[in-house]
Amino acid sequence: MVKENLAKTEERIKAACERSGRRPDSVTLIAVSKTKPVRLIEEAYEYGIREFGENKAQEMKEKYDVLPKNISWHFIGHLQTNKIKYVVGRACLIHSIDSLHLAEEIDAYCEKKGLDVDVLIEVNVAKETTKSGINLEETEELVKSISRLSHVHIKGLMTIAPFVENAENNRMIFRALKDLSVDISRKNIDNVSMDILSMGMTNDYEVAIEEGATHVRVGTAIFGERNIVV
Ligand SMILES: *Cc1c(COP(=O)(O)O)cnc(C)c1O
């Protein structure tokens, strides 16, 4: 089942790339395996997937420890400072930085351990009060502050768009994030790149690709519905 779903998802990614004049290899599929057992991750791994997304620090650590080391783990959930130790050194990219305080705590941990970490700034484009992420208007200021840290390296932006029936309703959200990343990129801030745009989930990843996503985070379409609410 997982393999068929992956083939279908890759097909749709390719089609979205073609529609928007992009190369298929310009989009990375992150298989979001949160709440799903190791057995299903192994199925996706056999198919050839090497990028997985998790939103709970300890769950990511447990899966990291038992699965092949050539997997790239993306941490996509809200990160509490007391869980930094589970994520830094294991995740290739933390998608969910939304405060200077969190970035400073990560930097201090990295300093202690002799590590460096790549991160994205999570932007709450739709200003949903239930979601984390910094407001669009405050993002550049936060990027500048974090850019001064020695061990935390900003590689781009991430957003979680609202849940909508019709993905078209999120198009302007994705476009706004892309515009912001172009604006910030033009500022040529030291220690900041805007190469990555992490946006699009099961319901709207095709629209996100049309609007410039470089990384899509797809869970349900690959692994099926999740039983528990996360
Ligand atoms: C769960 C989750 C996803 C995947 O959502 P699906 O709708 O199952 O594709 C993507 N991004 C984040 C941050 C998530 O928490």
PDB file of C-alpha atoms and ligand atoms in Angstrom:
ATOM      1  CA  MET A   1       0.000   0.000   0.000  1.00  0.00           C
ATOM      2  CA  VAL A   2       2.734   2.467   1.021  1.00  0.00           C
ATOM      3  CA  LYS A   3       4.657   1.772  -2.178  1.00  0.00           C
ATOM      4  CA  GLU A   4       1.622   2.338  -4.406  1.00  0.00           C
ATOM      5  CA  ASN A   5       0.872   5.537  -2.537  1.00  0.00           C
ATOM      6  CA  LEU A   6       4.439   6.726  -2.982  1.00  0.00           C
ATOM      7  CA  ALA A   7       4.363   6.007  -6.705  1.00  0.00           C
ATOM      8  CA  LYS A   8       1.114   7.968  -7.021  1.00  0.00           C
ATOM      9  CA  THR A   9       2.463  10.879  -4.987  1.00  0.00           C
ATOM     10  CA  GLU A  10       5.660  11.050  -7.029  1.00  0.00           C
ATOM     11  CA  GLU A  11       3.583  10.998 -10.200  1.00  0.00           C
ATOM     12  CA  ARG A  12       1.555  13.970  -8.985  1.00  0.00           C
ATOM     13  CA  ILE A  13       4.680  15.846  -7.940  1.00  0.00           C
ATOM     14  CA  LYS A  14       6.093  15.317 -11.400  1.00  0.00           C
ATOM     15  CA  ALA A  15       2.895  16.537 -13.033  1.00  0.00           C
ATOM     16  CA  ALA A  16       2.797  19.652 -10.825  1.00  0.00           C
ATOM     17  CA  CYS A  17       6.409  20.362 -11.777  1.00  0.00           C
ATOM     18  CA  GLU A  18       5.593  19.997 -15.458  1.00  0.00           C
ATOM     19  CA  ARG A  19       2.592  22.322 -15.169  1.00  0.00           C
ATOM     20  CA  SER A  20       4.760  24.998 -13.618  1.00  0.00           C
ATOM     21  CA  GLY A  21       7.841  24.542 -15.800  1.00  0.00           C
ATOM     22  CA  ARG A  22       9.969  23.146 -12.984  1.00  0.00           C
ATOM     23  CA  ARG A  23      12.346  20.204 -12.972  1.00  0.00           C
ATOM     24  CA  PRO A  24      11.000  17.225 -11.001  1.00  0.00           C
ATOM     25  CA  ASP A  25      14.251  17.036  -9.039  1.00  0.00           C
ATOM     26  CA  SER A  26      13.692  20.571  -7.752  1.00  0.00           C
ATOM     27  CA  VAL A  27      11.126  19.194  -5.290  1.00  0.00           C
ATOM     28  CA  THR A  28      12.003  16.923  -2.363  1.00  0.00           C
ATOM     29  CA  LEU A  29       9.295  14.665  -0.984  1.00  0.00           C
ATOM     30  CA  ILE A  30       9.418  14.345   2.797  1.00  0.00           C
ATOM     31  CA  ALA A  31       7.400  11.332   3.942  1.00  0.00           C
ATOM     32  CA  VAL A  32       5.769  12.386   7.206  1.00  0.00           C
ATOM     33  CA  SER A  33       5.806   9.263   9.345  1.00  0.00           C
ATOM     34  CA  LYS A  34       4.635  10.703  12.675  1.00  0.00           C
ATOM     35  CA  THR A  35       2.590   8.217  14.742  1.00  0.00           C
ATOM     36  CA  LYS A  36       3.314   5.475  12.163  1.00  0.00           C
ATOM     37  CA  PRO A  37       5.228   2.289  13.046  1.00  0.00           C
ATOM     38  CA  VAL A  38       8.796   1.539  11.977  1.00  0.00           C
ATOM     39  CA  ARG A  39       7.464  -1.259   9.732  1.00  0.00           C
ATOM     40  CA  LEU A  40       5.751   1.280   7.441  1.00  0.00           C
ATOM     41  CA  ILE A  41       8.827   3.489   7.363  1.00  0.00           C
ATOM     42  CA  GLU A  42      10.840   0.439   6.282  1.00  0.00           C
ATOM     43  CA  GLU A  43       8.404  -0.104   3.440  1.00  0.00           C
ATOM     44  CA  ALA A  44       8.933   3.455   2.232  1.00  0.00           C
ATOM     45  CA  TYR A  45      12.678   3.025   2.703  1.00  0.00           C
ATOM     46  CA  GLU A  46      12.662  -0.101   0.518  1.00  0.00           C
ATOM     47  CA  TYR A  47      10.834   1.878  -2.130  1.00  0.00           C
ATOM     48  CA  GLY A  48      13.728   4.371  -2.020  1.00  0.00           C
ATOM     49  CA  ILE A  49      12.553   7.168   0.269  1.00  0.00           C
ATOM     50  CA  ARG A  50      15.332   8.626   2.431  1.00  0.00           C
ATOM     51  CA  GLU A  51      13.666  11.801   3.771  1.00  0.00           C
ATOM     52  CA  PHE A  52      11.229  11.383   6.651  1.00  0.00           C
ATOM     53  CA  GLY A  53       9.399  13.925   8.802  1.00  0.00           C
ATOM     54  CA  GLU A  54       8.527  13.642  12.485  1.00  0.00           C
ATOM     55  CA  ASN A  55       6.921  16.164  14.826  1.00  0.00           C
ATOM     56  CA  LYS A  56       7.700  14.695  18.256  1.00  0.00           C
ATOM     57  CA  ALA A  57      11.276  14.829  19.526  1.00  0.00           C
ATOM     58  CA  GLN A  58      11.354  11.540  21.395  1.00  0.00           C
ATOM     59  CA  GLU A  59       9.506   9.672  18.664  1.00  0.00           C
ATOM     60  CA  MET A  60      12.027  10.913  16.123  1.00  0.00           C
ATOM     61  CA  LYS A  61      14.900   9.852  18.367  1.00  0.00           C
ATOM     62  CA  GLU A  62      13.468   6.361  18.857  1.00  0.00           C
ATOM     63  CA  LYS A  63      12.985   5.854  15.129  1.00  0.00           C
ATOM     64  CA  TYR A  64      16.387   7.350  14.361  1.00  0.00           C
ATOM     65  CA  ASP A  65      18.041   4.886  16.703  1.00  0.00           C
ATOM     66  CA  VAL A  66      16.586   1.749  15.075  1.00  0.00           C
ATOM     67  CA  LEU A  67      16.467   2.723  11.393  1.00  0.00           C
ATOM     68  CA  PRO A  68      19.305   2.959   8.815  1.00  0.00           C
ATOM     69  CA  LYS A  69      21.676   5.860   9.321  1.00  0.00           C
ATOM     70  CA  ASN A  70      21.420   7.090   5.751  1.00  0.00           C
ATOM     71  CA  ILE A  71      17.919   8.395   6.463  1.00  0.00           C
ATOM     72  CA  SER A  72      17.547  12.178   6.639  1.00  0.00           C
ATOM     73  CA  TRP A  73      15.178  13.126   9.436  1.00  0.00           C
ATOM     74  CA  HIS A  74      13.248  16.380   9.231  1.00  0.00           C
ATOM     75  CA  PHE A  75      11.927  17.747  12.485  1.00  0.00           C
ATOM     76  CA  ILE A  76       8.649  19.484  11.658  1.00  0.00           C
ATOM     77  CA  GLY A  77       6.910  19.883  15.024  1.00  0.00           C
ATOM     78  CA  HIS A  78       6.935  22.455  17.773  1.00  0.00           C
ATOM     79  CA  LEU A  79      10.245  22.062  19.616  1.00  0.00           C
ATOM     80  CA  GLN A  80      10.365  22.565  23.367  1.00  0.00           C
ATOM     81  CA  THR A  81      13.745  23.684  24.662  1.00  0.00           C
ATOM     82  CA  ASN A  82      14.054  20.654  26.967  1.00  0.00           C
ATOM     83  CA  LYS A  83      13.782  18.371  23.913  1.00  0.00           C
ATOM     84  CA  ILE A  84      16.547  20.028  21.888  1.00  0.00           C
ATOM     85  CA  LYS A  85      18.932  17.254  22.920  1.00  0.00           C
ATOM     86  CA  TYR A  86      16.857  14.630  21.095  1.00  0.00           C
ATOM     87  CA  VAL A  87      16.721  16.536  17.830  1.00  0.00           C
ATOM     88  CA  VAL A  88      20.021  18.359  17.325  1.00  0.00           C
ATOM     89  CA  GLY A  89      22.605  15.924  15.978  1.00  0.00           C
ATOM     90  CA  ARG A  90      19.856  13.687  14.551  1.00  0.00           C
ATOM     91  CA  ALA A  91      17.688  15.919  12.364  1.00  0.00           C
ATOM     92  CA  CYS A  92      19.190  17.166   9.093  1.00  0.00           C
ATOM     93  CA  LEU A  93      16.848  20.135   9.226  1.00  0.00           C
ATOM     94  CA  ILE A  94      14.580  21.673  11.870  1.00  0.00           C
ATOM     95  CA  HIS A  95      11.619  23.243  10.044  1.00  0.00           C
ATOM     96  CA  SER A  96       9.963  24.913  12.995  1.00  0.00           C
ATOM     97  CA  ILE A  97      12.034  27.755  14.450  1.00  0.00           C
ATOM     98  CA  ASP A  98       9.768  30.631  15.400  1.00  0.00           C
ATOM     99  CA  SER A  99      11.538  32.511  18.184  1.00  0.00           C
ATOM    100  CA  LEU A 100      14.958  33.933  18.975  1.00  0.00           C
ATOM    101  CA  HIS A 101      14.820  32.266  22.365  1.00  0.00           C
ATOM    102  CA  LEU A 102      14.492  28.777  20.851  1.00  0.00           C
ATOM    103  CA  ALA A 103      17.284  29.488  18.346  1.00  0.00           C
ATOM    104  CA  GLU A 104      19.550  30.737  21.147  1.00  0.00           C
ATOM    105  CA  GLU A 105      18.922  27.617  23.219  1.00  0.00           C
ATOM    106  CA  ILE A 106      19.748  25.445  20.200  1.00  0.00           C
ATOM    107  CA  ASP A 107      22.889  27.493  19.558  1.00  0.00           C
ATOM    108  CA  ALA A 108      24.029  27.085  23.160  1.00  0.00           C
ATOM    109  CA  TYR A 109      23.483  23.316  22.977  1.00  0.00           C
ATOM    110  CA  CYS A 110      25.425  23.156  19.694  1.00  0.00           C
ATOM    111  CA  GLU A 111      28.296  25.137  21.227  1.00  0.00           C
ATOM    112  CA  LYS A 112      28.492  22.661  24.109  1.00  0.00           C
ATOM    113  CA  LYS A 113      28.411  19.612  21.813  1.00  0.00           C
ATOM    114  CA  GLY A 114      30.512  20.953  18.942  1.00  0.00           C
ATOM    115  CA  LEU A 115      27.602  20.728  16.500  1.00  0.00           C
ATOM    116  CA  ASP A 116      25.945  22.899  13.866  1.00  0.00           C
ATOM    117  CA  VAL A 117      22.351  22.744  12.709  1.00  0.00           C
ATOM    118  CA  ASP A 118      20.348  23.844   9.666  1.00  0.00           C
ATOM    119  CA  VAL A 119      16.945  25.352  10.300  1.00  0.00           C
ATOM    120  CA  LEU A 120      13.930  26.924   8.639  1.00  0.00           C
ATOM    121  CA  ILE A 121      11.869  29.748  10.045  1.00  0.00           C
ATOM    122  CA  GLU A 122       8.233  28.755  10.497  1.00  0.00           C
ATOM    123  CA  VAL A 123       5.930  31.519   9.330  1.00  0.00           C
ATOM    124  CA  ASN A 124       2.275  31.678  10.324  1.00  0.00           C
ATOM    125  CA  VAL A 125       1.170  33.278   7.053  1.00  0.00           C
ATOM    126  CA  ALA A 126      -2.540  32.788   7.690  1.00  0.00           C
ATOM    127  CA  LYS A 127      -2.224  34.179  11.257  1.00  0.00           C
ATOM    128  CA  GLU A 128      -4.103  31.219  12.687  1.00  0.00           C
ATOM    129  CA  THR A 129      -4.099  31.641  16.447  1.00  0.00           C
ATOM    130  CA  THR A 130      -3.957  27.877  16.995  1.00  0.00           C
ATOM    131  CA  LYS A 131      -0.703  27.485  15.055  1.00  0.00           C
ATOM    132  CA  SER A 132       2.852  28.278  15.956  1.00  0.00           C
ATOM    133  CA  GLY A 133       5.082  30.303  13.682  1.00  0.00           C
ATOM    134  CA  ILE A 134       6.094  33.935  13.486  1.00  0.00           C
ATOM    135  CA  ASN A 135       3.982  36.532  11.689  1.00  0.00           C
ATOM    136  CA  LEU A 136       4.998  37.415   8.150  1.00  0.00           C
ATOM    137  CA  GLU A 137       5.708  41.023   9.106  1.00  0.00           C
ATOM    138  CA  GLU A 138       8.132  40.011  11.875  1.00  0.00           C
ATOM    139  CA  THR A 139      10.012  37.332   9.974  1.00  0.00           C
ATOM    140  CA  GLU A 140      12.829  39.422   8.508  1.00  0.00           C
ATOM    141  CA  GLU A 141      13.694  40.861  11.918  1.00  0.00           C
ATOM    142  CA  LEU A 142      13.809  37.352  13.415  1.00  0.00           C
ATOM    143  CA  VAL A 143      15.962  36.085  10.537  1.00  0.00           C
ATOM    144  CA  LYS A 144      18.449  38.899  11.133  1.00  0.00           C
ATOM    145  CA  SER A 145      18.661  38.170  14.862  1.00  0.00           C
ATOM    146  CA  ILE A 146      19.132  34.436  14.374  1.00  0.00           C
ATOM    147  CA  SER A 147      21.696  35.000  11.613  1.00  0.00           C
ATOM    148  CA  ARG A 148      24.116  36.282  14.280  1.00  0.00           C
ATOM    149  CA  LEU A 149      24.233  32.911  16.042  1.00  0.00           C
ATOM    150  CA  SER A 150      27.318  30.841  15.227  1.00  0.00           C
ATOM    151  CA  HIS A 151      25.905  27.318  15.025  1.00  0.00           C
ATOM    152  CA  VAL A 152      22.376  27.846  13.713  1.00  0.00           C
ATOM    153  CA  HIS A 153      22.132  28.254   9.950  1.00  0.00           C
ATOM    154  CA  ILE A 154      18.933  29.471   8.307  1.00  0.00           C
ATOM    155  CA  LYS A 155      18.240  27.698   5.014  1.00  0.00           C
ATOM    156  CA  GLY A 156      14.770  29.001   4.222  1.00  0.00           C
ATOM    157  CA  LEU A 157      11.152  29.255   5.315  1.00  0.00           C
ATOM    158  CA  MET A 158       8.354  26.863   6.227  1.00  0.00           C
ATOM    159  CA  THR A 159       4.620  27.273   6.627  1.00  0.00           C
ATOM    160  CA  ILE A 160       1.659  25.125   7.603  1.00  0.00           C
ATOM    161  CA  ALA A 161      -1.306  26.345   5.591  1.00  0.00           C
ATOM    162  CA  PRO A 162      -4.837  26.117   6.992  1.00  0.00           C
ATOM    163  CA  PHE A 163      -6.834  22.948   6.467  1.00  0.00           C
ATOM    164  CA  VAL A 164      -9.089  23.631   3.483  1.00  0.00           C
ATOM    165  CA  GLU A 165     -11.287  21.461   1.289  1.00  0.00           C
ATOM    166  CA  ASN A 166     -10.132  23.235  -1.840  1.00  0.00           C
ATOM    167  CA  ALA A 167      -6.361  23.557  -2.119  1.00  0.00           C
ATOM    168  CA  GLU A 168      -6.768  26.614  -4.346  1.00  0.00           C
ATOM    169  CA  ASN A 169      -7.758  28.520  -1.221  1.00  0.00           C
ATOM    170  CA  ASN A 170      -4.179  28.164   0.032  1.00  0.00           C
ATOM    171  CA  ARG A 171      -2.511  29.386  -3.154  1.00  0.00           C
ATOM    172  CA  MET A 172      -2.156  32.973  -1.865  1.00  0.00           C
ATOM    173  CA  ILE A 173      -0.616  31.688   1.373  1.00  0.00           C
ATOM    174  CA  PHE A 174       2.081  29.828  -0.550  1.00  0.00           C
ATOM    175  CA  ARG A 175       2.633  32.769  -2.871  1.00  0.00           C
ATOM    176  CA  ALA A 176       3.067  35.107   0.099  1.00  0.00           C
ATOM    177  CA  LEU A 177       5.716  32.818   1.622  1.00  0.00           C
ATOM    178  CA  LYS A 178       7.562  32.601  -1.693  1.00  0.00           C
ATOM    179  CA  ASP A 179       7.474  36.416  -2.069  1.00  0.00           C
ATOM    180  CA  LEU A 180       8.817  36.824   1.463  1.00  0.00           C
ATOM    181  CA  SER A 181      11.665  34.395   0.780  1.00  0.00           C
ATOM    182  CA  VAL A 182      12.619  36.321  -2.367  1.00  0.00           C
ATOM    183  CA  ASP A 183      12.544  39.611  -0.417  1.00  0.00           C
ATOM    184  CA  ILE A 184      14.765  38.240   2.348  1.00  0.00           C
ATOM    185  CA  SER A 185      17.099  36.595  -0.127  1.00  0.00           C
ATOM    186  CA  ARG A 186      17.699  39.969  -1.822  1.00  0.00           C
ATOM    187  CA  LYS A 187      18.979  41.373   1.496  1.00  0.00           C
ATOM    188  CA  ASN A 188      22.016  39.057   1.306  1.00  0.00           C
ATOM    189  CA  ILE A 189      22.157  38.530   5.047  1.00  0.00           C
ATOM    190  CA  ASP A 190      25.298  36.723   6.254  1.00  0.00           C
ATOM    191  CA  ASN A 191      24.704  33.122   7.371  1.00  0.00           C
ATOM    192  CA  VAL A 192      21.246  33.086   5.746  1.00  0.00           C
ATOM    193  CA  SER A 193      20.140  31.291   2.620  1.00  0.00           C
ATOM    194  CA  MET A 194      16.589  31.145   1.272  1.00  0.00           C
ATOM    195  CA  ASP A 195      17.082  28.019  -0.841  1.00  0.00           C
ATOM    196  CA  ILE A 196      14.413  25.977   0.900  1.00  0.00           C
ATOM    197  CA  LEU A 197      10.682  26.576   0.863  1.00  0.00           C
ATOM    198  CA  SER A 198       8.931  23.890   2.910  1.00  0.00           C
ATOM    199  CA  MET A 199       5.214  24.060   2.138  1.00  0.00           C
ATOM    200  CA  GLY A 200       2.410  21.786   1.055  1.00  0.00           C
ATOM    201  CA  MET A 201       0.863  18.731   2.732  1.00  0.00           C
ATOM    202  CA  THR A 202      -1.456  15.934   1.565  1.00  0.00           C
ATOM    203  CA  ASN A 203      -4.312  18.272   0.692  1.00  0.00           C
ATOM    204  CA  ASP A 204      -2.419  21.024  -1.051  1.00  0.00           C
ATOM    205  CA  TYR A 205       1.110  19.976  -2.053  1.00  0.00           C
ATOM    206  CA  GLU A 206       0.445  20.284  -5.768  1.00  0.00           C
ATOM    207  CA  VAL A 207      -0.600  23.924  -5.445  1.00  0.00           C
ATOM    208  CA  ALA A 208       2.402  24.510  -3.169  1.00  0.00           C
ATOM    209  CA  ILE A 209       4.706  23.128  -5.867  1.00  0.00           C
ATOM    210  CA  GLU A 210       3.130  25.394  -8.467  1.00  0.00           C
ATOM    211  CA  GLU A 211       3.933  28.284  -6.132  1.00  0.00           C
ATOM    212  CA  GLY A 212       7.563  27.298  -5.602  1.00  0.00           C
ATOM    213  CA  ALA A 213       7.793  24.711  -2.810  1.00  0.00           C
ATOM    214  CA  THR A 214      11.169  22.942  -2.742  1.00  0.00           C
ATOM    215  CA  HIS A 215      10.110  20.523   0.016  1.00  0.00           C
ATOM    216  CA  VAL A 216       6.620  19.063   0.458  1.00  0.00           C
ATOM    217  CA  ARG A 217       5.650  17.269   3.678  1.00  0.00           C
ATOM    218  CA  VAL A 218       3.210  14.489   2.897  1.00  0.00           C
ATOM    219  CA  GLY A 219       1.858  12.084   5.519  1.00  0.00           C
ATOM    220  CA  THR A 220      -1.697  10.862   5.003  1.00  0.00           C
ATOM    221  CA  ALA A 221      -1.417  10.336   1.238  1.00  0.00           C
ATOM    222  CA  ILE A 222       1.522   7.976   1.859  1.00  0.00           C
ATOM    223  CA  PHE A 223       0.858   6.230   5.160  1.00  0.00           C
ATOM    224  CA  GLY A 224      -2.931   6.602   5.443  1.00  0.00           C
ATOM    225  CA  GLU A 225      -5.020   8.377   8.050  1.00  0.00           C
ATOM    226  CA  ARG A 226      -3.571   8.794  11.519  1.00  0.00           C
ATOM    227  CA  ASN A 227      -5.630   7.381  14.382  1.00  0.00           C
ATOM    228  CA  ILE A 228      -4.607   9.864  16.968  1.00  0.00           C
ATOM    229  CA  VAL A 229      -4.965  13.589  16.667  1.00  0.00           C
ATOM    230  CA  VAL A 230      -1.626  15.376  16.585  1.00  0.00           C
TER     231      VAL A 230
HETATM  232  C1  LIG B   1       1.428  16.044  10.055  1.00  0.00           C
HETATM  233  C2  LIG B   1       2.161  17.101   9.331  1.00  0.00           C
HETATM  234  C3  LIG B   1       2.290  17.060   7.942  1.00  0.00           C
HETATM  235  C4  LIG B   1       1.665  15.992   7.068  1.00  0.00           C
HETATM  236  O1  LIG B   1       0.272  16.191   7.009  1.00  0.00           O
HETATM  237  P1  LIG B   1      -0.650  15.311   6.020  1.00  0.00           P
HETATM  238  O2  LIG B   1      -1.871  16.136   5.877  1.00  0.00           O
HETATM  239  O3  LIG B   1      -0.902  14.009   6.710  1.00  0.00           O
HETATM  240  O4  LIG B   1       0.074  15.162   4.753  1.00  0.00           O
HETATM  241  C5  LIG B   1       3.038  18.051   7.338  1.00  0.00           C
HETATM  242  N1  LIG B   1       3.620  19.039   8.051  1.00  0.00           N
HETATM  243  C6  LIG B   1       3.513  19.116   9.381  1.00  0.00           C
HETATM  244  C7  LIG B   1       4.206  20.214  10.113  1.00  0.00           C
HETATM  245  C8  LIG B   1       2.786  18.155  10.072  1.00  0.00           C
HETATM  246  O5  LIG B   1       2.692  18.243  11.408  1.00  0.00           O
END
